[in-house]
Short mmCIF file of C-alpha atoms and ligand atoms in Angstrom, two decimals:
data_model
loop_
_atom_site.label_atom_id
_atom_site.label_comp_id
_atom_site.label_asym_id
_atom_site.label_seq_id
_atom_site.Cartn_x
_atom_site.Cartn_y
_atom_site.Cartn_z
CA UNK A 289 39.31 -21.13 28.98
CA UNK A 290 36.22 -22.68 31.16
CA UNK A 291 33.21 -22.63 28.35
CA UNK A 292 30.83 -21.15 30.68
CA UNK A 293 33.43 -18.48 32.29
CA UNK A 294 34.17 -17.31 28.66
CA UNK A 295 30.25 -16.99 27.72
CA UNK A 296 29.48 -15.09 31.01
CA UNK A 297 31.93 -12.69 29.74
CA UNK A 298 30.71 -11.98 26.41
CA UNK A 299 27.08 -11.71 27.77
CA UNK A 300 28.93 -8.57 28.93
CA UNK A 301 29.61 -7.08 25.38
CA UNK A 302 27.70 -8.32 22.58
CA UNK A 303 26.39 -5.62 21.15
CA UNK A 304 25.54 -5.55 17.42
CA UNK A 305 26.72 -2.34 15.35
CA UNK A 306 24.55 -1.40 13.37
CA UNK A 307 21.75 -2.94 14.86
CA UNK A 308 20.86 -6.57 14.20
CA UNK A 309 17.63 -5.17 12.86
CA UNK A 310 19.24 -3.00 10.42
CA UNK A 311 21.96 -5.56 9.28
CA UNK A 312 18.75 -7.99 8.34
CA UNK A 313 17.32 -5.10 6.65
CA UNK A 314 20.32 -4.24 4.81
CA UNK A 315 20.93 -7.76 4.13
CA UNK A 316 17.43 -7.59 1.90
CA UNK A 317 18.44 -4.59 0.22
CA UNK A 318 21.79 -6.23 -0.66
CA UNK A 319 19.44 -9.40 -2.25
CA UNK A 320 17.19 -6.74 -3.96
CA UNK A 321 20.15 -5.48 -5.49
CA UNK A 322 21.40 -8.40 -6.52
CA UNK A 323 18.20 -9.58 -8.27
CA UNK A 324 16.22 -6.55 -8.82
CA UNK A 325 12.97 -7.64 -8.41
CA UNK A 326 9.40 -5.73 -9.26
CA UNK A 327 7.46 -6.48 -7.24
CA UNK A 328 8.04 -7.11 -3.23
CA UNK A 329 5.89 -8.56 -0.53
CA UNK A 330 6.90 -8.45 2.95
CA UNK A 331 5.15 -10.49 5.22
CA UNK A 332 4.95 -9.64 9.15
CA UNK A 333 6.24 -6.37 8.02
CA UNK A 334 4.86 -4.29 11.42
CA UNK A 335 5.50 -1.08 11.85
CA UNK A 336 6.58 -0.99 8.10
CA UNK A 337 10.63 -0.26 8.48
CA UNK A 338 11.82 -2.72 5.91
CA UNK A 339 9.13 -1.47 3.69
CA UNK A 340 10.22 2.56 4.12
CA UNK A 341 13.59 1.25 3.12
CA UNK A 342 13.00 -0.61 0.24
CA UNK A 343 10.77 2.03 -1.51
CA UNK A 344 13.42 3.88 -2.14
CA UNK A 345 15.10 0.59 -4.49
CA UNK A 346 14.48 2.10 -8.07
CA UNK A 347 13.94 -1.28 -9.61
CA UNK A 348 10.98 -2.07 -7.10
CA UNK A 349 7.29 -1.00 -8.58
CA UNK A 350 5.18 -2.72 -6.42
CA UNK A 351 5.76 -3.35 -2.59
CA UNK A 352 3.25 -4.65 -0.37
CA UNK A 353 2.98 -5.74 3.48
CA UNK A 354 1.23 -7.93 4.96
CA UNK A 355 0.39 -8.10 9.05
CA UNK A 356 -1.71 -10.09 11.72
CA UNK A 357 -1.50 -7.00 13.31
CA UNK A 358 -3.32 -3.69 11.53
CA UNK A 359 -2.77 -1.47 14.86
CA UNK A 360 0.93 -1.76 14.14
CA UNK A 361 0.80 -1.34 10.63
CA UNK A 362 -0.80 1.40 10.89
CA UNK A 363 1.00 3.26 13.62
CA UNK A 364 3.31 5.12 10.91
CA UNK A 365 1.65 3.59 7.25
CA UNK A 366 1.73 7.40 6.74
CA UNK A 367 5.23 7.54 6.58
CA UNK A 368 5.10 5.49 3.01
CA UNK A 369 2.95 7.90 1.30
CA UNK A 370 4.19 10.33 -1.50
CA UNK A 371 6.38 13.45 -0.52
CA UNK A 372 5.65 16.73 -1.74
CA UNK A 373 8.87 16.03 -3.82
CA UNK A 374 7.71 13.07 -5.10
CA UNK A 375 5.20 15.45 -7.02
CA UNK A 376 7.52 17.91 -8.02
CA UNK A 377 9.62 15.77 -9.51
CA UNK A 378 8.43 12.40 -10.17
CA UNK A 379 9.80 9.08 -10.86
CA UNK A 380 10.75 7.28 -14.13
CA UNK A 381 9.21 4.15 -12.11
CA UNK A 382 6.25 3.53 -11.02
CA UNK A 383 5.34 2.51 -7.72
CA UNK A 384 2.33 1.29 -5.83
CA UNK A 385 2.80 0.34 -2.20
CA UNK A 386 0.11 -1.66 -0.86
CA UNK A 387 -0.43 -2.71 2.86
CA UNK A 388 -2.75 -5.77 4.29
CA UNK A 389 -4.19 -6.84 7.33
CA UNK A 390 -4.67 -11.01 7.34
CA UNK A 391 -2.51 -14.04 8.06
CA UNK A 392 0.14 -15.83 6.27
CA UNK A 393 -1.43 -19.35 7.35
CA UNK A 394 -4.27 -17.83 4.61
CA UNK A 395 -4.43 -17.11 0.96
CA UNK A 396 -5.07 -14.22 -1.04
CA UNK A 397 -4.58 -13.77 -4.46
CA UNK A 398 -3.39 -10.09 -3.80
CA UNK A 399 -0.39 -12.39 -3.19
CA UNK A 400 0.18 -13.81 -6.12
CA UNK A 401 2.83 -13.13 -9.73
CA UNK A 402 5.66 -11.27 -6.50
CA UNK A 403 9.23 -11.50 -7.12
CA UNK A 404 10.89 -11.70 -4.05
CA UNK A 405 8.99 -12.49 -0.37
CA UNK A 406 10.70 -11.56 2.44
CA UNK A 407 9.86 -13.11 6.21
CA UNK A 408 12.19 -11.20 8.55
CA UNK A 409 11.75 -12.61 11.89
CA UNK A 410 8.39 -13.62 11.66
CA UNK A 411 8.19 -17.52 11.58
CA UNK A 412 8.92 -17.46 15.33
CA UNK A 413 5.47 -15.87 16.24
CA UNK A 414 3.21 -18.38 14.16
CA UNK A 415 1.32 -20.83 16.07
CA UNK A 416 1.47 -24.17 15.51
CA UNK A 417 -0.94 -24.55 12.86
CA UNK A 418 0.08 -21.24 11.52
CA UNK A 419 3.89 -23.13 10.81
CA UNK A 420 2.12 -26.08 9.26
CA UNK A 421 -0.01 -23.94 7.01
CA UNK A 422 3.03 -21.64 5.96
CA UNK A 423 5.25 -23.33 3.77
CA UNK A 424 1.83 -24.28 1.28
CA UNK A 425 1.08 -20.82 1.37
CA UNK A 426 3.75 -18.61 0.50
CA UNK A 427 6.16 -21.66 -1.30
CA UNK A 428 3.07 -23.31 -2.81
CA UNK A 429 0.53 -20.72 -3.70
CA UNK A 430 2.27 -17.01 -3.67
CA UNK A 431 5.62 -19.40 -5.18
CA UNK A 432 7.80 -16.15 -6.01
CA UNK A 433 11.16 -16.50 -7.61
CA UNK A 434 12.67 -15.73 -4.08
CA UNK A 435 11.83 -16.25 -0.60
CA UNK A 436 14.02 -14.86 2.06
CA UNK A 437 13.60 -16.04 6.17
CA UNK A 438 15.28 -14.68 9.07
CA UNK A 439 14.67 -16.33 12.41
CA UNK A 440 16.63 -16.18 15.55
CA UNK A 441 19.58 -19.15 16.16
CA UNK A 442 18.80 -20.26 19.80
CA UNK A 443 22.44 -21.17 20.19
CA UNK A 444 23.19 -17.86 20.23
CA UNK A 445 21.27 -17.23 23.27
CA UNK A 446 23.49 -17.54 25.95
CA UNK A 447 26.00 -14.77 24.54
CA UNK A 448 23.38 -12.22 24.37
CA UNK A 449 22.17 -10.28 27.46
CA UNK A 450 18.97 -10.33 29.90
CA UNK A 451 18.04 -13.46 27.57
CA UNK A 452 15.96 -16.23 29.48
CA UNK A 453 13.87 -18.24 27.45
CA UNK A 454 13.39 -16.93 24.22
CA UNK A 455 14.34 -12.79 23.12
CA UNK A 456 10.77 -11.70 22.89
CA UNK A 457 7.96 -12.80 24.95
CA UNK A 458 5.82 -13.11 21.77
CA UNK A 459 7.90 -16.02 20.28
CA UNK A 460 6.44 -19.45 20.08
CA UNK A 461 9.74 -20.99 19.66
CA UNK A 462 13.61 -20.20 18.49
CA UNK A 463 15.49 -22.73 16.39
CA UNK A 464 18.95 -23.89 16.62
CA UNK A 465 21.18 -24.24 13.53
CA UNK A 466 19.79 -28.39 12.55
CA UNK A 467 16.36 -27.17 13.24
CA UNK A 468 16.03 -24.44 11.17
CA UNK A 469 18.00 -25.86 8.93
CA UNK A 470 15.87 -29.33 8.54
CA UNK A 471 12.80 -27.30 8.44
CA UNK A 472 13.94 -24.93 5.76
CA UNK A 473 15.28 -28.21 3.50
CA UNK A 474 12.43 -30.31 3.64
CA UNK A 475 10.11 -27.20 2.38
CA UNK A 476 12.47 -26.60 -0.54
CA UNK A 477 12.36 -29.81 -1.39
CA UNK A 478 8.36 -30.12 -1.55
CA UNK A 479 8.14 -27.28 -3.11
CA UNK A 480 11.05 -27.44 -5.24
CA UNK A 481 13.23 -24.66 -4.20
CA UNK A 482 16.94 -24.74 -3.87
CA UNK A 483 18.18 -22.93 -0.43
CA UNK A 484 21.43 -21.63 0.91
CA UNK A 485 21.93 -20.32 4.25
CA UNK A 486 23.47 -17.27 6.18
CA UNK A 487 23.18 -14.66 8.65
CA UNK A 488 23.73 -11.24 10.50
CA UNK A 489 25.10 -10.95 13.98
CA UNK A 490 28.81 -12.64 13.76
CA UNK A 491 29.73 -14.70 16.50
CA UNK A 492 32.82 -13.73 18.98
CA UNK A 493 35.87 -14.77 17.02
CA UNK A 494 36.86 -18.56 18.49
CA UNK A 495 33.14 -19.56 18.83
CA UNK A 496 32.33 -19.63 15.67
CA UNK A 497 30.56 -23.06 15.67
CA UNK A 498 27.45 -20.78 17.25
CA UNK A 499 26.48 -19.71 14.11
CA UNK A 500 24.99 -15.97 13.28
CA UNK A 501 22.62 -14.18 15.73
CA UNK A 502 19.83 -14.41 13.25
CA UNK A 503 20.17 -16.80 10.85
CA UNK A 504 18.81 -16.83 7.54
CA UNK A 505 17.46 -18.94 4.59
CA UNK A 506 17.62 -17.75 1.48
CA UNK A 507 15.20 -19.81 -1.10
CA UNK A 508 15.07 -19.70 -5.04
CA UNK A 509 12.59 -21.46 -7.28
CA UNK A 510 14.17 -24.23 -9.65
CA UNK A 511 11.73 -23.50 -11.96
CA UNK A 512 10.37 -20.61 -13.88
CA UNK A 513 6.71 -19.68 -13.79
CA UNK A 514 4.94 -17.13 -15.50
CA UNK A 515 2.65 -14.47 -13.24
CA UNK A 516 -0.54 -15.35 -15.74
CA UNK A 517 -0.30 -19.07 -15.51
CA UNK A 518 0.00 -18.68 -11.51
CA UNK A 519 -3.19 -16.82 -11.17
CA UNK A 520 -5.44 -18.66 -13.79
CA UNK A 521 -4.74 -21.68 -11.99
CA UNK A 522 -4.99 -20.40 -8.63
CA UNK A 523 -8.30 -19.21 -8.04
CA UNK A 524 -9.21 -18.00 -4.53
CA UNK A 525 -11.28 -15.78 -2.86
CA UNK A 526 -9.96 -12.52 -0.97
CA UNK A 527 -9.07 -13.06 2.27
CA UNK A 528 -6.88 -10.19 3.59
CA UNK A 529 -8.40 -6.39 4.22
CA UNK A 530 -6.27 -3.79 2.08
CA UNK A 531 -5.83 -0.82 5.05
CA UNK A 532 -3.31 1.44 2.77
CA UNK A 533 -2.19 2.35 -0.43
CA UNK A 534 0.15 5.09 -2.15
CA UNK A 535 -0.32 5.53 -5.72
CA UNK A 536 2.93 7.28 -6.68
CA UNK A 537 3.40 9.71 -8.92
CA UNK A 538 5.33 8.65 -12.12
CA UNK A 539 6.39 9.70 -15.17
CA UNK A 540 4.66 6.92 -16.74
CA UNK A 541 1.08 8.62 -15.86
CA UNK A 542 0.37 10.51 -18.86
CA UNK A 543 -0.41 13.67 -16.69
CA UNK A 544 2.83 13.77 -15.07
CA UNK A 545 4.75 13.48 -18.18
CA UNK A 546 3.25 16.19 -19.95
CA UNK A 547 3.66 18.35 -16.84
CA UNK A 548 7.77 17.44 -17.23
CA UNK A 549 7.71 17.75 -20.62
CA UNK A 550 6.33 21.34 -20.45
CA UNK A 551 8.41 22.42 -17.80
CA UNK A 552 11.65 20.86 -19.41
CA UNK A 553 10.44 22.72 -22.84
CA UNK A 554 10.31 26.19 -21.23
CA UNK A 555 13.45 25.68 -19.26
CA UNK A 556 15.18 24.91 -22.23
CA UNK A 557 13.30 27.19 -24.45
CA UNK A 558 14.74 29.75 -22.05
CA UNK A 559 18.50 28.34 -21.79
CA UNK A 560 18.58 29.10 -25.66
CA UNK A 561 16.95 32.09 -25.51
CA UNK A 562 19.46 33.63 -22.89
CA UNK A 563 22.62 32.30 -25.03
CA UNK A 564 20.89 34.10 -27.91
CA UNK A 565 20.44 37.33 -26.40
CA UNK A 566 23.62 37.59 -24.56
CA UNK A 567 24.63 36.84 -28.23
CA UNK A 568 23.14 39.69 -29.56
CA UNK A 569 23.71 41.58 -27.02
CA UNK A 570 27.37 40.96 -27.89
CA UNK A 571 28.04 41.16 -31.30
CA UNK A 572 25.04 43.65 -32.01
CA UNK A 573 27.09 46.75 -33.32
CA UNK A 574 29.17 44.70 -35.52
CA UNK A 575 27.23 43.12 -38.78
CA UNK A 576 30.02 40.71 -39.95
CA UNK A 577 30.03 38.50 -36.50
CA UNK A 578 26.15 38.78 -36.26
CA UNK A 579 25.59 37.14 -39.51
CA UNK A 580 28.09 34.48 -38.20
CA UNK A 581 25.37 33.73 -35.44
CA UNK A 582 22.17 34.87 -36.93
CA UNK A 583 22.59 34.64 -40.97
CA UNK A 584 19.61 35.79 -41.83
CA UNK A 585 18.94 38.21 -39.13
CA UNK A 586 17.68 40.60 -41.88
CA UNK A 587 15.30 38.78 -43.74
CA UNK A 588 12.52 38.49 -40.86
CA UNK A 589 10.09 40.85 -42.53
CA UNK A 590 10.72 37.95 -45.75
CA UNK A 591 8.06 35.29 -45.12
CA UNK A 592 9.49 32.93 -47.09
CA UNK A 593 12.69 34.01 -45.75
CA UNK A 594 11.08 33.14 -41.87
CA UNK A 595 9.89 29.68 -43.27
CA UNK A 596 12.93 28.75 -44.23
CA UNK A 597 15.03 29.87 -40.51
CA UNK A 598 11.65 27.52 -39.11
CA UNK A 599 13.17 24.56 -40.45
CA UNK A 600 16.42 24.95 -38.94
CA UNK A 601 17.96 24.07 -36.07
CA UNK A 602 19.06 27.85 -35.10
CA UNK A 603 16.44 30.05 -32.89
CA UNK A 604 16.41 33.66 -34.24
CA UNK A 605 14.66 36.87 -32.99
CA UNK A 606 11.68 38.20 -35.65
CA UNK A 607 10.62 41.98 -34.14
CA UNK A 608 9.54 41.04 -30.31
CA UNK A 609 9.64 37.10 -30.53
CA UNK A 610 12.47 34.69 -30.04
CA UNK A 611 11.28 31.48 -32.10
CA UNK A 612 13.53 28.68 -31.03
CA UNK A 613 13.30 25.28 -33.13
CA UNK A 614 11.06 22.31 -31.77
CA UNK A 615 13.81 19.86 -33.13
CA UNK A 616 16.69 21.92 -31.01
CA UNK A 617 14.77 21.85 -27.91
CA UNK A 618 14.34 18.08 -28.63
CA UNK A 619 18.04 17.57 -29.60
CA UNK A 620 18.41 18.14 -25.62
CA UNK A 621 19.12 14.98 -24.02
CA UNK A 622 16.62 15.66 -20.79
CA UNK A 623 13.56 16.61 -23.18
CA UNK A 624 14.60 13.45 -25.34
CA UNK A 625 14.53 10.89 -23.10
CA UNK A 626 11.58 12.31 -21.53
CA UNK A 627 9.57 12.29 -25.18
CA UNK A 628 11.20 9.40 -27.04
CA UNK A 629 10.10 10.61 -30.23
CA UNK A 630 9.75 14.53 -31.61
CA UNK A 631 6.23 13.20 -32.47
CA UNK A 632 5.50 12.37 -28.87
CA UNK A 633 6.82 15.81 -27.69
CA UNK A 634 4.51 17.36 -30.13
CA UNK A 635 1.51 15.88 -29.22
CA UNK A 636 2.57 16.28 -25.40
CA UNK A 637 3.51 20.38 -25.56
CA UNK A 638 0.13 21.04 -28.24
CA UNK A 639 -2.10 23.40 -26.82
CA UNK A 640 -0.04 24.03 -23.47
CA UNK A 641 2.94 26.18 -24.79
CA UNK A 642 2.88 28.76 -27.74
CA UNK A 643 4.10 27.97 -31.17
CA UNK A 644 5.19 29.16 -34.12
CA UNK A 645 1.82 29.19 -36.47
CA UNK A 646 3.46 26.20 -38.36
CA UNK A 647 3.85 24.89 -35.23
CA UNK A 648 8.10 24.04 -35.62
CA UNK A 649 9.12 26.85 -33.00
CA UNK A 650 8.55 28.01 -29.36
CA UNK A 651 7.33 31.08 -29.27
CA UNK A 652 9.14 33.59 -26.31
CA UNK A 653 9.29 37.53 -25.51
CA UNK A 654 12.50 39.15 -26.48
CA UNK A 655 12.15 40.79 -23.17
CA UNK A 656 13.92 39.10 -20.31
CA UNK A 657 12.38 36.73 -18.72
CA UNK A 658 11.80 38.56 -14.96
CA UNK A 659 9.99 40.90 -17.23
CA UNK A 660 7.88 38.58 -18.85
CA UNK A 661 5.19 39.06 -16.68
N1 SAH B 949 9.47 -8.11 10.00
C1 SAH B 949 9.59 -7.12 11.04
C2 SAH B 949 9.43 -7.66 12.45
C3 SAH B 949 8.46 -8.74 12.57
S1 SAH B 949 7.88 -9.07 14.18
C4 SAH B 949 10.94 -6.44 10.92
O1 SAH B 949 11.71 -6.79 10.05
O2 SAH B 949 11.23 -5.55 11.70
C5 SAH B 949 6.68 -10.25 13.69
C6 SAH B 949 5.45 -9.66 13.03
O3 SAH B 949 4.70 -10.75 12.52
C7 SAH B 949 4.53 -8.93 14.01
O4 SAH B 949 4.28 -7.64 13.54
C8 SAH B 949 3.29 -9.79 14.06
O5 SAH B 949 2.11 -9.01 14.21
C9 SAH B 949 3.34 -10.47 12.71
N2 SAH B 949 2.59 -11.75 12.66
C10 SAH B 949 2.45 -12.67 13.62
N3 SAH B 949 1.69 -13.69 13.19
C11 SAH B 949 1.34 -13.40 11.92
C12 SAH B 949 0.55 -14.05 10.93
N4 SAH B 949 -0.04 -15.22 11.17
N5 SAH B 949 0.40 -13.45 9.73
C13 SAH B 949 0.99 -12.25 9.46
N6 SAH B 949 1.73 -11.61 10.37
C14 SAH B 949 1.91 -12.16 11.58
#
């Protein structure tokens, strides 16, 4: 078939599903999956959409954005703050997500000791000097473990529709396969990176020779560095304006533990209390099961007798009180992986729920719990 006759034709019906934007954003998920890193920088990041995304990747504790542009930052920045339910139930992880308005042809040490950098269609829009400063910038100062760039593949062009010089009128230029590519070698090999290359946005089965829509680089350091080193020897001054940032919520914050803790103690406190009094409820008339349950159901009014049922493991009822066990509540596997240690979960509940006076036993109503209050 006549090249050009076959290309007019597919101008017809390229059409990338899902989007070409989300297949590069999925395409960094995938790679944030694969090497879970902490902490995240994405530079160009506009309006933010990889960012929303990637918040949401439990190993990721610190994301951050960079843009030239704070309008369009900004525009829906609000969109990565905490949810209600973020509050209500927090996160085992922390997370900090941190957005900044500068250049990438500049450094800030805000930049420095990330894990992955991600540059999703953004080399395309740097000036000339912006280009030349790049590479020393993010592969020679910031130097994270992984660098990920996504740039259009200019032999792709002709398939796709209403195309004329370049896809976006801000673009300074678009790359074809050898010039991306040379570009992209020569940097890894100053700054002693290894790189392998990809891309979204398959080409029409038979032209395959085109190459991806967007075609990526994927970059790993050779060598290990350590976040500390990095910034002692890389002392700079800050550069970039910091126009957002979400704290969130996390179980690691003190406060928000103990508010778990408390609220997983009562729930269970509550569980156990329920099982007991349906208990009760069910083998009250007949003495031989209850001491099955409740052996020493009589001996309440015996102190000793009490101090001894403290100990245990088994909650008991003592005239209006159900005293259920510290070390049962923390035998439940929610509460324990919340404390760690029965000593933490002590120290976290003192004060905040009522005890036993030895302090071994929650303390609840033998009244149901609607009635409570
Ligand atoms: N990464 C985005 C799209 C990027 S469009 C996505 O995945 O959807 C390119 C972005 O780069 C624009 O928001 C533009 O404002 C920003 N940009 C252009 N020059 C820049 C520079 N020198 N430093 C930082 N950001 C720049």
């Amino acid at each position: 078939m006549d090249k050009n006759l076959q290309e007019e034709e597919f101008t017809q019906i390229i059409k990338f599903k899902p989007s070409l934007n989300k297949q590069r954003h999925q395409f960094v998920r995938d790679l944030v999956e694969k090497y879970k890193p902490k902490k995240v920088a994405d530079l160009g990041c506009a309006d933010c959409s990889l960012l929303r995304m990637l918040k949401f990747s439990s190993c990721i504790e610190v994301l951050a954005g960079l843009d030239i542009c704070a309008s369009v930052m900004k525009e829906k920045m609000h969109t990565l703050s905490p949810l209600p339910v973020d509050y209500l139930q927090p996160s085992e992880r922390s997370l900090t997500v941190t957005l900044y308005h500068g250049s990438v042809a500049h450094k800030d040490p805000c930049m420095l000791g990330f894990d992955l950098v991600t540059c999703i269609e953004l080399i395309e829009h740097l000036e000339e000097s912006e280009l030349k400063k790049f590479p020393e910038v993010v592969f020679g100062f910031m130097a994270p473990r992984i660098v990920v760039i996504s740039t259009p593949n200019s032999e792709f062009n002709p398939l796709l529709p209403r195309v004329m010089l370049y896809r976006h009128p801000d673009h300074k230029f678009e790359w074809n396969q050898a010039q991306f590519q040379s570009w992209a070698l020569e940097t890894a090999r100053c700054y002693d990176y290894s790189v392998e290359f990809t891309g979204v946005g398959h080409p029409p089965t038979g032209m395959e020779k085109i190459g991806f829509c967007t075609q990526i680089g994927v970059f790993v350091r050779k060598h290990p560095q350590t976040g500390e080193s990095v910034q002692a020897e890389k002392p700079t001054e800050a550069v970039y304006k910091t126009v957002f940032k979400a704290v969130y919520p996390s179980l690691k914050d003190e406060k928000y533990l103990q508010n778990a803790v408390i609220g997983e103690v009562m729930f269970t406190a509550q569980i156990i209390k329920h099982r007991l009094m349906s208990k009760c409820e069910e083998y009250g008339d007949d003495p031989e099961k209850k001491s099955k349950f409740q052996p020493s159901m009589d001996c309440f009014s015996d102190y000793l007798g009490k101090l001894v049922i403290e100990k245990n493991m088994e909650p008991f009822v003592s005239g209006n009180e159900v005293y259920i066990p510290l070390a049962r509540i923390f035998s439940f596997p929610k509460v324990n992986r919340l404390c760690g240690t029965f000593e933490k979960l002590c120290k976290l509940i003192a004060g905040k729920v009522t005890l036993s006076s030895d302090g071994s036993a929650v303390m609840l109503n033998t009244e149901p719990e609607n009635e409570d209050n």
